[in-house]
mmCIF file of C-alpha atoms and ligand atoms in Angstrom:
data_model
loop_
_atom_site.group_PDB
_atom_site.id
_atom_site.type_symbol
_atom_site.label_atom_id
_atom_site.label_comp_id
_atom_site.label_asym_id
_atom_site.label_seq_id
_atom_site.Cartn_x
_atom_site.Cartn_y
_atom_site.Cartn_z
ATOM 1 C CA MET H 1 161.866 76.915 132.834
ATOM 2 C CA GLU H 2 165.275 77.386 131.206
ATOM 3 C CA PHE H 3 168.378 77.646 133.413
ATOM 4 C CA SER H 4 171.853 79.097 132.319
ATOM 5 C CA LYS H 5 174.800 76.813 132.003
ATOM 6 C CA ARG H 6 176.074 77.972 135.402
ATOM 7 C CA GLN H 7 172.668 77.304 137.029
ATOM 8 C CA GLU H 8 172.534 73.938 135.391
ATOM 9 C CA ALA H 9 176.061 73.149 136.800
ATOM 10 C CA ILE H 10 174.980 74.285 140.239
ATOM 11 C CA LEU H 11 171.892 72.073 140.010
ATOM 12 C CA GLU H 12 174.082 69.025 139.097
ATOM 13 C CA ILE H 13 176.405 69.729 142.257
ATOM 14 C CA VAL H 14 173.297 70.189 144.487
ATOM 15 C CA LYS H 15 171.735 66.827 143.046
ATOM 16 C CA LYS H 16 174.854 64.655 143.637
ATOM 17 C CA GLN H 17 176.291 66.177 146.859
ATOM 18 C CA GLY H 18 173.382 67.983 148.676
ATOM 19 C CA PRO H 19 172.948 69.092 151.117
ATOM 20 C CA ILE H 20 175.881 71.413 150.399
ATOM 21 C CA THR H 21 176.510 74.885 151.489
ATOM 22 C CA GLY H 22 176.823 78.100 149.343
ATOM 23 C CA GLU H 23 180.459 78.289 150.155
ATOM 24 C CA GLN H 24 181.206 74.666 149.048
ATOM 25 C CA ILE H 25 179.269 75.173 145.798
ATOM 26 C CA ALA H 26 181.219 78.292 145.167
ATOM 27 C CA GLU H 27 184.618 76.522 145.806
ATOM 28 C CA LYS H 28 183.850 73.823 143.460
ATOM 29 C CA LEU H 29 182.882 76.183 140.690
ATOM 30 C CA SER H 30 186.014 78.440 141.586
ATOM 31 C CA LEU H 31 183.663 81.467 141.989
ATOM 32 C CA THR H 32 182.764 83.789 144.768
ATOM 33 C CA ARG H 33 179.649 83.465 146.951
ATOM 34 C CA ALA H 34 178.380 86.733 145.797
ATOM 35 C CA THR H 35 178.695 85.845 142.119
ATOM 36 C CA LEU H 36 176.600 82.728 142.740
ATOM 37 C CA ARG H 37 173.948 84.539 144.736
ATOM 38 C CA PRO H 38 171.520 85.385 141.872
ATOM 39 C CA ASP H 39 171.737 81.945 140.475
ATOM 40 C CA MET H 40 170.958 80.509 143.867
ATOM 41 C CA ALA H 41 168.043 82.874 144.254
ATOM 42 C CA ILE H 42 166.655 81.790 140.843
ATOM 43 C CA LEU H 43 167.143 78.148 141.621
ATOM 44 C CA THR H 44 165.413 78.213 145.080
ATOM 45 C CA MET H 45 162.684 80.509 143.799
ATOM 46 C CA SER H 46 161.826 78.037 141.054
ATOM 47 C CA GLY H 47 161.357 75.324 143.554
ATOM 48 C CA VAL H 48 164.109 72.993 142.051
ATOM 49 C CA ILE H 49 166.174 73.312 145.114
ATOM 50 C CA GLY H 50 165.486 74.062 148.683
ATOM 51 C CA ALA H 51 167.579 75.950 151.195
ATOM 52 C CA ARG H 52 167.701 75.022 154.870
ATOM 53 C CA PRO H 53 169.700 77.228 157.496
ATOM 54 C CA ARG H 54 172.656 75.527 158.929
ATOM 55 C CA VAL H 55 171.988 72.517 156.608
ATOM 56 C CA GLY H 56 172.458 74.180 153.134
ATOM 57 C CA TYR H 57 170.948 73.502 149.657
ATOM 58 C CA TYR H 58 169.263 70.244 148.654
ATOM 59 C CA PHE H 59 167.514 68.888 145.453
ATOM 60 C CA SER H 60 163.729 68.915 145.917
ATOM 61 C CA GLY H 61 163.088 66.233 143.548
ATOM 62 C CA LYS H 62 160.707 68.447 141.805
ATOM 63 C CA THR H 63 160.930 68.897 137.988
ATOM 64 C CA PRO H 64 159.962 72.200 136.526
ATOM 65 C CA ASN H 65 156.794 70.643 134.966
ATOM 66 C CA ARG H 66 155.701 69.347 138.371
ATOM 67 C CA ILE H 67 156.221 72.743 140.014
ATOM 68 C CA ILE H 68 153.976 74.388 137.446
ATOM 69 C CA THR H 69 151.351 71.621 138.114
ATOM 70 C CA GLU H 70 151.503 72.150 141.809
ATOM 71 C CA ARG H 71 150.942 75.769 141.301
ATOM 72 C CA LEU H 72 147.871 75.442 138.999
ATOM 73 C CA HIS H 73 146.276 73.125 141.698
ATOM 74 C CA LYS H 74 147.116 75.460 144.571
ATOM 75 C CA VAL H 75 145.790 78.701 143.179
ATOM 76 C CA LYS H 76 142.059 79.007 143.942
ATOM 77 C CA VAL H 77 139.368 80.768 141.869
ATOM 78 C CA GLY H 78 138.850 83.286 144.678
ATOM 79 C CA GLU H 79 142.414 84.627 143.826
ATOM 80 C CA ILE H 80 141.811 85.456 140.310
ATOM 81 C CA LYS H 81 137.955 86.005 139.784
ATOM 82 C CA SER H 82 136.457 89.197 138.641
ATOM 83 C CA LEU H 83 133.435 91.043 139.831
ATOM 84 C CA PRO H 84 130.144 89.631 138.666
ATOM 85 C CA VAL H 85 127.643 91.672 136.501
ATOM 86 C CA VAL H 86 124.114 90.871 137.380
ATOM 87 C CA VAL H 87 120.643 91.650 136.183
ATOM 88 C CA GLY H 88 117.180 91.061 137.377
ATOM 89 C CA GLU H 89 114.893 88.332 135.574
ATOM 90 C CA LYS H 90 112.572 91.199 134.432
ATOM 91 C CA CYS H 91 115.421 93.186 132.839
ATOM 92 C CA ALA H 92 114.582 93.612 129.107
ATOM 93 C CA VAL H 93 116.815 91.848 126.441
ATOM 94 C CA TYR H 94 117.454 95.516 125.186
ATOM 95 C CA ASP H 95 118.776 96.640 128.657
ATOM 96 C CA ALA H 96 120.725 93.535 128.922
ATOM 97 C CA VAL H 97 122.657 94.180 125.631
ATOM 98 C CA VAL H 98 123.315 97.793 126.864
ATOM 99 C CA THR H 99 124.760 96.442 130.013
ATOM 100 C CA MET H 100 126.968 94.022 128.254
ATOM 101 C CA PHE H 101 128.583 97.036 126.318
ATOM 102 C CA THR H 102 128.723 99.365 129.341
ATOM 103 C CA GLU H 103 130.104 96.551 131.617
ATOM 104 C CA ASP H 104 132.400 95.190 128.914
ATOM 105 C CA VAL H 105 131.397 91.703 129.733
ATOM 106 C CA GLY H 106 130.388 88.729 127.656
ATOM 107 C CA THR H 107 128.129 87.032 130.069
ATOM 108 C CA LEU H 108 125.469 88.358 132.433
ATOM 109 C CA PHE H 109 124.178 86.494 135.591
ATOM 110 C CA VAL H 110 120.476 86.673 136.296
ATOM 111 C CA VAL H 111 119.467 86.883 139.778
ATOM 112 C CA SER H 112 116.109 86.874 141.632
ATOM 113 C CA GLU H 113 114.772 89.592 143.762
ATOM 114 C CA GLY H 114 116.233 87.949 146.771
ATOM 115 C CA GLY H 115 119.582 87.857 145.158
ATOM 116 C CA LEU H 116 119.731 84.227 144.322
ATOM 117 C CA LEU H 117 121.209 82.929 141.028
ATOM 118 C CA GLU H 118 118.504 82.045 138.543
ATOM 119 C CA GLY H 119 120.117 81.975 135.169
ATOM 120 C CA VAL H 120 122.795 83.018 132.706
ATOM 121 C CA VAL H 121 122.690 85.091 129.536
ATOM 122 C CA SER H 122 125.406 84.938 126.778
ATOM 123 C CA ARG H 123 126.095 87.164 123.770
ATOM 124 C CA LYS H 124 124.617 84.557 121.449
ATOM 125 C CA ASP H 125 121.516 84.194 123.634
ATOM 126 C CA LEU H 126 121.012 87.964 123.022
ATOM 127 C CA LEU H 127 121.891 87.920 119.335
ATOM 128 C CA LYS H 128 119.601 85.050 118.728
ATOM 129 C CA THR H 129 116.644 86.777 120.325
ATOM 130 C CA THR H 130 117.513 90.162 118.540
ATOM 131 C CA LEU H 131 117.542 88.304 115.132
ATOM 132 C CA GLY H 132 114.318 86.378 116.028
ATOM 133 C CA GLY H 133 112.263 89.618 115.516
ATOM 134 C CA HIS H 134 111.078 89.921 119.291
ATOM 135 C CA ASP H 135 110.233 93.116 120.795
ATOM 136 C CA ILE H 136 113.539 93.233 122.770
ATOM 137 C CA HIS H 137 112.190 96.350 124.873
ATOM 138 C CA LYS H 138 109.663 94.335 126.265
ATOM 139 C CA LEU H 139 111.000 90.792 126.341
ATOM 140 C CA PRO H 140 112.580 89.921 129.748
ATOM 141 C CA VAL H 141 115.870 88.097 130.023
ATOM 142 C CA GLY H 142 114.143 85.623 132.288
ATOM 143 C CA VAL H 143 112.450 84.079 129.253
ATOM 144 C CA ILE H 144 115.677 83.514 127.141
ATOM 145 C CA MET H 145 118.279 82.792 129.843
ATOM 146 C CA THR H 146 119.675 79.257 130.449
ATOM 147 C CA ARG H 147 118.329 78.502 133.999
ATOM 148 C CA MET H 148 118.972 76.812 137.174
ATOM 149 C CA PRO H 149 119.630 73.654 137.600
ATOM 150 C CA ASN H 150 121.417 73.738 134.283
ATOM 151 C CA ILE H 151 124.017 76.446 135.255
ATOM 152 C CA ILE H 152 127.599 75.426 135.520
ATOM 153 C CA TYR H 153 129.203 77.276 138.368
ATOM 154 C CA THR H 154 132.294 77.445 140.579
ATOM 155 C CA ASP H 155 133.133 78.539 144.106
ATOM 156 C CA LEU H 156 135.966 80.448 145.841
ATOM 157 C CA ASP H 157 137.894 77.350 146.787
ATOM 158 C CA GLU H 158 137.862 75.473 143.536
ATOM 159 C CA SER H 159 141.391 75.177 142.060
ATOM 160 C CA VAL H 160 141.958 77.328 138.871
ATOM 161 C CA TRP H 161 142.926 74.148 136.976
ATOM 162 C CA SER H 162 139.782 72.402 137.767
ATOM 163 C CA ALA H 163 137.553 75.550 136.999
ATOM 164 C CA ALA H 164 139.424 75.977 133.700
ATOM 165 C CA LYS H 165 138.840 72.263 132.668
ATOM 166 C CA LYS H 166 135.114 72.915 133.550
ATOM 167 C CA LEU H 167 135.018 75.946 131.138
ATOM 168 C CA LEU H 168 136.511 73.864 128.517
ATOM 169 C CA THR H 169 134.619 70.577 128.862
ATOM 170 C CA ARG H 170 131.138 72.329 129.339
ATOM 171 C CA GLU H 171 131.947 74.671 126.478
ATOM 172 C CA VAL H 172 131.058 77.863 128.215
ATOM 173 C CA ASP H 173 132.869 81.225 128.291
ATOM 174 C CA ALA H 174 132.236 82.075 131.937
ATOM 175 C CA MET H 175 130.882 80.729 135.165
ATOM 176 C CA PRO H 176 129.329 82.355 138.281
ATOM 177 C CA VAL H 177 131.365 82.069 141.312
ATOM 178 C CA VAL H 178 128.724 81.203 144.119
ATOM 179 C CA ARG H 179 128.201 80.763 147.668
ATOM 180 C CA LEU H 180 125.133 79.060 149.501
ATOM 181 C CA LYS H 181 122.760 81.614 150.792
ATOM 182 C CA GLU H 182 119.344 81.739 152.172
ATOM 183 C CA ASP H 183 117.113 84.564 150.944
ATOM 184 C CA SER H 184 114.784 86.602 153.345
ATOM 185 C CA GLY H 185 111.921 84.192 152.564
ATOM 186 C CA GLY H 186 113.953 81.323 153.587
ATOM 187 C CA ARG H 187 114.689 79.911 150.270
ATOM 188 C CA GLN H 188 117.987 78.331 149.827
ATOM 189 C CA GLY H 189 120.006 79.069 146.798
ATOM 190 C CA MET H 190 123.279 80.485 145.543
ATOM 191 C CA GLU H 191 124.497 83.873 145.899
ATOM 192 C CA VAL H 192 126.877 85.424 143.002
ATOM 193 C CA VAL H 193 130.093 86.459 144.609
ATOM 194 C CA GLY H 194 132.169 86.694 141.420
ATOM 195 C CA ARG H 195 132.625 85.811 137.853
ATOM 196 C CA LEU H 196 135.279 83.596 136.301
ATOM 197 C CA SER H 197 135.781 83.774 132.570
ATOM 198 C CA LYS H 198 138.253 82.615 130.064
ATOM 199 C CA THR H 199 140.016 86.037 130.054
ATOM 200 C CA ASN H 200 140.778 85.320 133.955
ATOM 201 C CA ILE H 201 142.374 82.086 133.015
ATOM 202 C CA THR H 202 144.309 83.708 130.201
ATOM 203 C CA ARG H 203 145.454 86.439 132.678
ATOM 204 C CA PHE H 204 146.650 83.887 135.084
ATOM 205 C CA PHE H 205 148.499 81.876 132.441
ATOM 206 C CA VAL H 206 150.276 85.080 131.308
ATOM 207 C CA GLU H 207 151.335 86.055 134.891
ATOM 208 C CA LEU H 208 152.279 82.569 135.487
ATOM 209 C CA GLY H 209 154.803 82.866 132.489
ATOM 210 C CA GLU H 210 156.120 86.195 134.008
ATOM 211 C CA GLU H 211 156.994 84.975 137.381
ATOM 212 C CA GLY H 212 160.764 84.725 138.237
HETATM 213 P P1 ADP A 301 128.418 82.676 123.696
HETATM 214 O O1 ADP A 301 126.904 82.517 123.402
HETATM 215 O O2 ADP A 301 128.678 83.995 123.653
HETATM 216 O O3 ADP A 301 129.216 81.790 122.717
HETATM 217 P P2 ADP A 301 128.717 80.753 125.787
HETATM 218 O O4 ADP A 301 129.563 79.751 124.816
HETATM 219 O O5 ADP A 301 129.349 81.113 127.136
HETATM 220 O O6 ADP A 301 128.799 82.129 125.178
HETATM 221 O O7 ADP A 301 127.274 80.247 125.867
HETATM 222 C C1 ADP A 301 126.860 79.199 125.172
HETATM 223 C C2 ADP A 301 125.426 78.848 125.874
HETATM 224 O O8 ADP A 301 125.630 78.293 127.130
HETATM 225 C C3 ADP A 301 124.345 79.996 126.051
HETATM 226 O O9 ADP A 301 123.095 79.548 125.662
HETATM 227 C C4 ADP A 301 124.456 80.294 127.492
HETATM 228 O O10 ADP A 301 123.267 80.741 127.994
HETATM 229 C C5 ADP A 301 124.936 79.177 128.080
HETATM 230 N N1 ADP A 301 125.675 79.313 129.200
HETATM 231 C C6 ADP A 301 126.834 80.418 129.331
HETATM 232 N N2 ADP A 301 127.416 80.142 130.593
HETATM 233 C C7 ADP A 301 126.918 79.187 131.134
HETATM 234 C C8 ADP A 301 127.077 78.574 132.463
HETATM 235 N N3 ADP A 301 128.049 79.035 133.225
HETATM 236 N N4 ADP A 301 126.240 77.541 132.753
HETATM 237 C C9 ADP A 301 125.271 76.967 131.958
HETATM 238 N N5 ADP A 301 125.092 77.468 130.771
HETATM 239 C C10 ADP A 301 125.859 78.462 130.388
#
């Protein structure tokens, strides 16, 4: 976050003399309050200074880096996730490839008839099988998928930072966003409520850079 020379001057005044009113700051800089208004808005929006009615502006003690860190931990997976694309275990490899193209995703989640998460199929899983000379019209994805309990997943309340770290350290492109569920047969498992991919993280990163 870069501030203009005038914003830096305001920040210095607030740091040394806060809490201080807008009028007093304007006086010290020999400017009008109206001229300063956009600068004050930027400084308060960035979180570097705070404003309290009848008290004035004060230094929040937060550096721009700390503010970005706080935001990364505050935003939850539920706020940036996409819709999941799921197939059944009996879905043929051929149909899974077609689904990947039509839905424009790189990872498919495989669910049981009761809607519980069973596995994950990635692009390379499908490529490998296709190159392996199998009859991809017959072979079901249930045979080639990575299955539970080896699935790396996230939930709606996990922080974006922690989920992004998981994608990186576990070297996967996407994770199912899950919620605990019991199917009609009383079997406990996980329902897929979303998809979190590297694209979601990249989009969030770009939006973060555009703020303010
Ligand atoms: P790609 O195969 O397109 O490079 P990934 O890196 O995501 O995509 O997948 C690598 C391997 O990890 C594949 O075998 C896939 O089945 C598996 N995989 C993908 N996502 C997950 C996940 N969330 N949890 C567990 N395994 C996964």
